[in-house]
Structure formats: structure tokens, C-alpha cells
Short mmCIF file of C-alpha atoms in Angstrom, two decimals:
data_model
loop_
_atom_site.label_atom_id
_atom_site.label_comp_id
_atom_site.label_asym_id
_atom_site.label_seq_id
_atom_site.Cartn_x
_atom_site.Cartn_y
_atom_site.Cartn_z
CA MET A 5 64.86 75.01 95.22
CA PRO A 6 68.19 74.04 95.45
CA ASN A 7 69.78 70.39 94.80
CA ASP A 8 67.93 68.19 96.50
CA SER A 9 71.07 65.53 96.67
CA PRO A 10 73.36 65.16 99.65
CA ARG A 11 76.13 68.15 99.53
CA ASN A 12 80.55 67.96 100.03
CA LEU A 13 82.13 70.82 101.33
CA ASP A 14 82.64 71.61 97.73
CA HIS A 15 79.70 71.33 95.70
CA LEU A 16 78.50 73.79 98.58
CA LEU A 17 81.01 76.31 97.84
CA ASP A 18 80.62 76.25 94.31
CA ASP A 19 77.19 76.52 94.19
CA PRO A 20 76.59 80.31 93.28
CA ALA A 21 72.78 79.30 95.31
CA PHE A 22 74.01 79.00 98.28
CA ARG A 23 77.04 81.44 98.26
CA ARG A 24 73.61 84.51 97.48
CA TRP A 25 71.68 82.30 100.73
CA VAL A 26 75.50 83.04 102.48
CA TYR A 27 75.65 86.73 101.87
CA ALA A 28 72.55 88.28 100.89
CA PRO A 29 69.75 85.49 101.42
CA THR A 30 66.08 86.39 101.06
CA GLU A 31 63.20 85.43 103.59
CA ALA A 32 62.75 82.87 100.07
CA ASP A 33 66.22 81.07 99.99
CA GLU A 34 66.19 81.23 104.17
CA GLN A 35 63.06 78.82 103.90
CA HIS A 36 64.41 77.13 100.69
CA TRP A 37 67.73 75.92 102.58
CA GLN A 38 65.61 75.70 105.54
CA THR A 39 63.90 73.06 103.84
CA TRP A 40 66.03 71.13 102.73
CA LEU A 41 67.94 70.61 105.88
CA ASN A 42 65.09 69.69 107.36
CA HIS A 43 65.29 66.55 104.08
CA HIS A 44 68.93 65.79 105.13
CA PRO A 45 69.72 66.73 109.41
CA GLY A 46 73.16 64.72 108.59
CA GLN A 47 74.73 67.32 106.29
CA GLN A 48 74.36 70.39 109.07
CA ALA A 49 77.67 70.47 110.25
CA VAL A 50 78.76 70.60 106.74
CA VAL A 51 77.47 73.62 106.07
CA GLU A 52 77.93 75.00 108.78
CA GLN A 53 82.07 74.28 108.21
CA ALA A 54 80.65 76.11 103.86
CA ARG A 55 78.52 78.73 105.95
CA HIS A 56 81.69 79.31 107.95
CA LEU A 57 84.64 79.32 105.23
CA LEU A 58 82.40 82.03 102.98
CA LEU A 59 81.75 84.14 105.76
CA ASN A 60 85.70 84.05 107.35
CA VAL A 61 86.70 84.99 103.30
CA ARG A 62 84.98 87.75 103.53
CA GLY A 63 86.09 88.49 106.95
CA GLU A 64 81.85 88.94 108.65
CA LEU A 65 83.42 86.27 112.45
CA PRO A 66 84.79 86.72 114.79
CA ASN A 67 88.65 85.51 115.94
CA LEU A 68 88.24 82.76 118.73
CA PRO A 69 91.08 81.39 120.81
CA ASP A 70 92.27 77.96 119.46
CA ASP A 71 92.33 76.70 123.07
CA GLU A 72 88.23 78.12 122.85
CA LEU A 73 87.43 77.11 119.77
CA SER A 74 89.18 73.40 121.13
CA ASN A 75 86.89 73.34 124.45
CA ARG A 76 84.00 74.37 122.38
CA VAL A 77 84.53 71.82 120.24
CA ALA A 78 84.99 68.92 122.96
CA ASP A 79 81.94 69.74 124.78
CA LEU A 80 79.91 69.97 121.62
CA LEU A 81 81.50 66.52 120.10
CA GLU A 82 80.71 64.33 124.53
CA GLN A 83 76.83 66.60 123.71
CA ALA A 84 77.30 64.79 120.08
CA ASP A 85 77.52 61.53 121.23
CA GLU A 86 74.87 62.16 123.79
CA THR A 87 71.93 63.47 121.64
CA PRO A 88 70.17 62.34 119.09
CA ALA A 89 71.11 64.86 115.62
CA ARG A 90 68.75 68.02 114.89
CA VAL A 91 68.48 70.62 113.17
CA LEU A 92 69.06 74.32 114.10
CA PRO A 93 67.37 77.45 113.41
CA LEU A 94 68.59 79.61 110.71
CA ARG A 95 68.61 82.31 112.95
CA PRO A 96 69.85 84.22 115.20
CA ARG A 97 73.05 84.30 114.29
CA TRP A 98 75.93 83.95 116.99
CA VAL A 99 74.34 80.12 116.34
CA TRP A 100 75.79 79.25 113.52
CA TYR A 101 78.59 81.53 114.52
CA ALA A 102 79.55 78.75 117.28
CA ALA A 103 78.91 76.09 115.57
CA ALA A 104 80.68 76.58 112.68
CA ALA A 105 83.96 77.32 115.17
CA ALA A 106 82.82 73.88 115.97
CA ALA A 107 82.36 72.24 112.70
CA ALA A 108 86.26 73.77 112.52
CA VAL A 109 88.47 72.02 115.09
CA VAL A 110 87.70 68.42 115.58
CA ALA A 111 89.20 66.56 119.06
CA LEU A 112 92.51 64.53 118.60
CA VAL A 113 93.44 60.72 120.02
CA LEU A 114 97.50 59.47 120.10
CA THR A 115 98.05 56.22 120.57
CA TRP A 116 101.42 54.86 121.14
CA ALA A 117 102.50 51.80 118.55
CA THR A 118 105.34 49.08 118.94
CA MET A 119 108.21 48.76 115.99
CA ARG A 120 106.67 45.20 115.53
CA TRP A 121 103.57 47.59 113.02
CA GLY A 122 105.14 47.42 109.34
CA LEU A 123 103.71 48.25 106.76
CA PRO A 124 100.89 45.79 104.62
CA GLY A 125 101.51 44.87 101.34
CA SER A 126 99.04 46.25 98.27
CA GLN A 127 96.03 45.03 98.41
CA ASP A 128 91.60 45.05 98.38
CA SER A 129 90.05 47.40 100.14
CA GLU A 130 85.94 47.73 101.18
CA ALA A 131 85.00 49.09 97.63
CA GLY A 132 87.18 47.23 95.94
CA ALA A 133 89.95 49.60 94.65
CA VAL A 134 93.12 48.75 95.20
CA VAL A 135 95.12 49.66 97.86
CA ARG A 136 98.53 50.64 97.51
CA GLN A 137 102.12 52.42 99.40
CA VAL A 138 103.29 55.57 97.38
CA MET A 139 106.90 56.61 99.58
CA VAL A 140 108.09 60.13 99.30
CA VAL A 141 111.36 60.96 100.89
CA ASN A 142 112.49 64.49 100.75
CA GLN A 143 116.38 65.03 100.63
CA THR A 144 115.15 68.42 98.52
CA GLY A 145 117.15 70.71 101.62
CA GLN A 146 113.74 72.30 102.67
CA PRO A 147 110.28 71.42 103.50
CA ARG A 148 108.62 70.11 101.19
CA LEU A 149 103.98 69.49 100.53
CA VAL A 150 102.59 66.28 100.45
CA THR A 151 99.20 66.28 98.52
CA LEU A 152 97.21 63.32 99.80
CA SER A 153 94.36 61.68 98.20
CA ASP A 154 92.16 63.49 100.73
CA GLY A 155 92.64 67.01 100.33
CA SER A 156 94.98 66.41 103.09
CA SER A 157 98.77 68.23 103.11
CA VAL A 158 101.17 67.16 105.39
CA ILE A 159 104.90 69.54 104.59
CA LEU A 160 107.62 67.08 105.04
CA GLN A 161 110.84 67.56 106.27
CA THR A 162 114.55 67.20 104.97
CA GLY A 163 115.48 64.18 105.40
CA SER A 164 112.46 62.50 106.61
CA ARG A 165 110.21 59.81 104.83
CA LEU A 166 105.85 59.63 104.27
CA THR A 167 104.82 56.56 103.51
CA TYR A 168 100.49 56.81 102.64
CA GLU A 169 97.91 53.86 101.19
CA GLN A 170 96.36 55.34 97.61
CA PRO A 171 93.63 55.97 97.33
CA PHE A 172 92.51 55.18 101.67
CA ARG A 173 90.21 52.63 103.01
CA PRO A 174 87.34 53.95 103.81
CA ASP A 175 87.19 53.07 106.68
CA SER A 176 90.49 55.42 108.27
CA ARG A 177 93.80 57.11 106.21
CA ARG A 178 96.45 55.68 106.95
CA VAL A 179 100.82 57.17 107.21
CA TRP A 180 104.15 56.20 108.51
CA LEU A 181 106.33 58.29 109.04
CA GLU A 182 109.79 58.37 109.19
CA GLY A 183 111.65 61.66 110.83
CA GLU A 184 109.46 65.09 110.78
CA ALA A 185 105.76 66.36 109.43
CA PHE A 186 103.26 69.61 110.56
CA PHE A 187 100.22 67.58 109.55
CA GLU A 188 97.23 69.85 108.07
CA VAL A 189 94.29 67.29 108.38
CA THR A 190 90.83 67.54 106.25
CA LYS A 191 88.18 66.82 108.77
CA ASN A 192 86.07 63.28 108.33
CA LEU A 193 84.16 62.66 111.49
CA HIS A 194 83.51 59.19 110.02
CA GLN A 195 87.48 58.17 108.56
CA PRO A 196 90.00 58.58 111.27
CA PHE A 197 93.28 59.66 109.97
CA ARG A 198 96.07 57.83 111.21
CA VAL A 199 100.18 58.78 111.95
CA HIS A 200 102.53 56.22 111.91
CA ALA A 201 105.79 57.83 113.21
CA GLY A 202 108.90 55.56 113.13
CA ARG A 203 109.16 52.74 116.18
CA GLN A 204 107.85 55.28 118.41
CA PHE A 205 104.77 55.28 118.72
CA ALA A 206 100.88 56.25 116.31
CA THR A 207 98.17 59.02 116.35
CA GLN A 208 94.86 58.61 115.55
CA VAL A 209 93.21 62.05 114.70
CA LEU A 210 89.63 63.07 112.92
CA GLY A 211 90.71 66.90 111.38
CA THR A 212 93.32 69.05 113.00
CA SER A 213 96.86 70.83 112.59
CA PHE A 214 99.49 68.90 114.67
CA ARG A 215 103.29 68.53 114.53
CA ILE A 216 105.63 65.39 114.84
CA ARG A 217 109.00 64.00 115.35
CA ALA A 218 110.09 60.80 115.60
CA TYR A 219 113.59 59.71 114.37
CA ALA A 220 114.70 56.19 113.88
CA ASN A 221 117.67 57.40 115.55
CA GLU A 222 116.03 59.24 118.89
CA THR A 223 114.91 57.20 121.84
CA SER A 224 111.54 60.35 122.34
CA GLY A 225 109.09 61.43 120.17
CA VAL A 226 107.80 64.47 119.95
CA VAL A 227 104.15 65.86 119.40
CA VAL A 228 103.30 70.11 119.46
CA VAL A 229 99.49 70.55 118.09
CA LYS A 230 98.44 73.48 116.87
CA THR A 231 94.85 73.12 116.81
CA GLY A 232 92.28 70.89 118.39
CA ARG A 233 92.55 68.59 121.12
CA VAL A 234 95.20 65.59 121.74
CA ALA A 235 95.00 61.80 123.91
CA VAL A 236 97.79 60.73 124.26
CA TYR A 237 97.20 56.88 124.20
CA ARG A 238 100.20 53.70 124.65
CA ASP A 239 97.60 50.42 123.91
CA SER A 240 97.24 50.89 120.84
CA THR A 241 94.42 49.70 120.51
CA PHE A 242 92.72 52.44 122.07
CA ALA A 243 90.87 50.82 124.76
CA ARG A 244 92.60 52.39 127.54
CA ALA A 245 92.43 55.19 128.85
CA PRO A 246 94.77 57.98 127.94
CA GLU A 247 97.82 59.25 129.59
CA ALA A 248 97.57 63.08 128.78
CA VAL A 249 95.59 65.59 126.97
CA LEU A 250 97.26 68.33 124.61
CA MET A 251 95.56 71.03 124.85
CA ALA A 252 95.97 73.70 121.48
CA ARG A 253 98.96 75.08 121.59
CA GLN A 254 100.41 72.42 123.86
CA GLN A 255 103.44 70.30 123.25
CA ALA A 256 104.38 66.78 125.14
CA THR A 257 107.40 64.33 124.30
CA VAL A 258 107.11 60.67 124.40
CA ARG A 259 110.31 58.16 125.98
CA ASP A 260 109.31 54.56 127.08
CA LYS A 261 108.35 53.96 130.26
CA GLN A 262 107.85 57.92 131.60
CA ALA A 263 104.92 59.80 131.96
CA VAL A 264 103.42 61.81 129.01
CA MET A 265 103.24 65.69 130.45
CA PRO A 266 101.59 68.50 128.77
CA VAL A 267 103.75 71.37 128.58
CA ALA A 268 103.26 74.74 126.90
CA ALA A 269 104.70 74.50 123.25
CA THR A 270 107.93 76.07 122.47
CA GLN A 271 109.58 74.06 119.18
CA THR A 272 107.38 75.38 116.05
CA LEU A 273 107.98 75.42 112.80
CA PRO A 274 107.35 78.96 110.60
CA ILE A 275 103.67 77.00 108.97
CA GLU A 276 103.14 76.64 112.90
CA GLN A 277 103.14 80.41 113.70
CA GLN A 278 101.65 81.85 110.36
CA THR A 279 98.22 82.86 110.81
CA PHE A 280 97.19 83.46 106.92
CA GLN A 281 95.18 87.18 108.32
CA PHE A 282 94.19 89.49 105.45
CA ALA A 283 92.52 92.29 105.00
CA ALA A 284 92.21 94.12 102.02
CA THR A 285 95.31 91.94 100.80
CA PRO A 286 96.96 92.63 97.92
CA LEU A 287 96.58 88.88 95.53
CA PRO A 288 100.00 88.48 94.97
CA GLN A 289 101.32 89.65 99.08
CA VAL A 290 98.73 86.46 100.07
CA VAL A 291 101.11 84.24 97.42
CA ARG A 292 103.70 85.36 98.61
CA ALA A 293 102.64 83.70 102.17
CA LEU A 294 101.46 80.60 101.15
CA GLU A 295 104.47 79.83 98.86
CA ALA A 296 106.57 81.19 102.24
CA ALA A 297 104.32 78.16 104.78
CA TYR A 298 104.38 75.21 102.09
CA GLY A 299 107.03 75.06 100.35
CA VAL A 300 105.36 75.52 96.90
CA THR A 301 105.77 77.90 93.73
CA ILE A 302 101.89 79.72 93.24
CA SER A 303 101.78 81.43 89.29
CA LEU A 304 99.27 83.51 88.92
CA SER A 305 97.30 84.72 85.39
CA PRO A 306 98.15 88.36 84.77
CA ALA A 307 94.87 90.12 85.08
CA LEU A 308 95.03 88.93 88.85
CA ALA A 309 97.61 90.19 90.31
CA ASN A 310 95.41 93.10 90.92
CA CYS A 311 92.85 91.54 93.38
CA THR A 312 92.75 91.55 96.91
CA LEU A 313 91.56 89.56 99.66
CA THR A 314 90.70 90.20 102.97
CA ALA A 315 90.15 86.76 104.85
CA SER A 316 90.73 84.87 108.29
CA LEU A 317 92.61 80.97 106.96
CA GLY A 318 92.85 78.77 110.07
CA ASP A 319 93.80 75.20 109.52
CA GLU A 320 92.58 74.56 106.42
CA PRO A 321 95.01 71.73 104.22
CA LEU A 322 96.51 74.00 101.52
CA PRO A 323 93.88 72.52 98.92
CA GLN A 324 90.79 74.79 101.34
CA LYS A 325 92.47 77.60 101.84
CA LEU A 326 93.52 76.98 98.08
CA HIS A 327 89.44 76.80 97.00
CA MET A 328 88.15 79.76 100.16
CA LEU A 329 90.31 81.55 98.24
CA THR A 330 89.60 80.86 94.54
CA THR A 331 85.83 80.90 95.52
CA ALA A 332 86.13 84.70 96.74
CA ILE A 333 88.08 86.10 93.48
CA ASP A 334 86.50 84.35 91.32
CA ALA A 335 88.96 81.92 90.40
CA THR A 336 90.14 78.46 89.52
CA TYR A 337 93.14 76.11 90.66
CA ARG A 338 95.56 73.37 89.95
CA ILE A 339 98.31 71.48 92.26
CA ASP A 340 100.49 69.40 90.77
CA GLY A 341 103.58 68.83 92.87
CA GLN A 342 105.45 71.66 94.15
CA GLN A 343 103.26 73.61 91.80
CA VAL A 344 99.95 75.88 92.29
CA ARG A 345 98.62 78.03 89.06
CA LEU A 346 95.70 80.04 90.08
CA GLU A 347 93.77 81.55 86.61
CA GLY A 348 90.68 84.11 86.43
CA ALA A 349 89.76 86.97 84.73
CA GLY A 350 90.44 89.09 87.20
CA CYS A 351 88.54 91.20 89.33
CA GLY A 352 87.75 94.12 87.74
CA VAL A 353 88.18 98.19 89.12
CA LYS A 354 85.64 98.98 91.55
#
């Protein structure tokens, strides 16, 4: 019988019994996990996401266009506000595919702010931990990866500054950006992710991938959405209706007293063009692709050099991508600033 306590995503991905149920389920597995879900209906979304990630690593899920995923998610989120939570049947499998794809993308909300928003001093969070401000200034001449405490990835462009709360407060995750950065936000419906972007505007997201440009010496800001959906607000309280909604692969320029008009995205960073599609790809080649996208150095233990990977990775932050990768090859990973180390016994010769 599965562990009766609630699980998070990492726990499920690490659980051999859960992986066996996903990859080679028996009738007993189906009955056990259905019983567990009946006792924990609130875990449906995380189970669907974990199942989606594991199947995607094996290359068993169909690839859907970002805009189709965004539309499905929008519909499901609207229904979720009106429909009580319920446990979905485990079959047929197409139900899992649709629900898992929806779990992979959530809505994104943008808001305007004014320059009167400053950084608060350190203070106690609701959980009792002292919240402090951490500042990262990128003067390296190349993009720099910043991994936040919730697992979100920020690729900070050169000449830019990011300040974030450590740890995040229970009710929100707040960062301040001056310059340009690409965000891959860990999905958390109960803890919105808020980016205060220079003097121009602020954003609030639940989990998605997007880029913000907001330099102090520029009078406008730019938002480019890779995955998800973005609503643009001028009211910092989110009380008024949005001025525009950006879908995947759209961008908008935000200027004072001018309408916000979504247009097809034309400004892209290398990671925004990266699809991370691998089919029996040697692990060293996968590593090179991740290094180029995230600006990190990844080292392998020699035994892993003969491993191959079949996977379709999406907008997950780098730690989640590494977790999926190492789960597939029975390895481990460690992130230390800009250095990543993968270790394992190897994949053997089949």
C-alpha cells in the first residue's frame, strides 16, 4: 500500500512504487493508488504532474503546441473555480494526458507598479523565519543562472540586478528586477510569484516561463511569454480588469498611458528557442544543451558517459529538469552556484 501521507512532486518522482505504477502497472498497483487518491483528493494535480513528467522522460506523451496547452489550462482553471475537487478515474489514458498537460502550464498575471515600491527590510515571515533580502548583480559579461529557494530558475542577463526574499513568505514569492531576465517559475497555485520590474511594472505568476526587460534608464518595459498566459494590469492591487492578455509566444511593450497590445514574439533569448527534445541522445550531448541554455558548467562521473536519454522537457526550472534526467538514469545531481555535478553508477551495455 502506498505511503498514506500526502506527497510533493519530488517524493513521487523518487518513489519506486510510484514509478512502477506509471511504467508497468499491475491491477494491484491500480487499486492501491486509486485508493490513495480517494483518501487524498487534493493530491490529484501533483500526481498528474509527476506521472506526466515520468512518461515524458520515456517519450510516451504527445507534444502539444504551447498555445493549445495554454487554452486547455485556461479552461480547466476556470472550471476549477466553479467545480468541487474530485478524483479522476485512472483510465482511460487520454484523460491523464489531457490533465497532465494542463498541470504543466498555469496562468500568468501581470500588474503595473510605480517607483514608490521599495524593498522592505528584513522581518519575520508568518512561519516565524526571518526573511532577508539577497541581491545578485551580474557583471560577468554573460548570462548567469540564479536558483531560488523554491526551485525556480532565473537566467539573469549581464548588467542586470536581481533581489529576492530568502526564504520566501508563505503567501507569496517576491523578487525585484532591474535589467533583463528569463524566468522559469516552479508551479505553486497557493504561493504566487511576484516580480517587481524596475520602475515600470510588476508581474505575478503562478508558474510558467517568461522574460522581462525593465532597465532603469528606459521608459518602457517588455514582457515576452514562452509558455502560459499573461494578463497585463496597470492597477497594482489587481482589482481592475486586465488591459491585455498575452498568450504563449506573444510579447507586449508597456509604456505609460499607452494601450498594451499583444503581438507575435520577435525578441527571443537562446533558451526561449530551445525545445529540449531528445531521442536516444547521448548524455554528454544533453549536458551540452543544458549548459548552453542556462550558462552553467555540468560535470559527469565517468560511468555516466555511456548513458542515453529519450525525453521531451518543457518549461520546468533547471532543478526539475535535472531531477527528471537523473531519475531516468538512476543518478543524482548537485547544484553549487554555476556548477552542476551528475553522479551515478552508469547505464551499462544492453
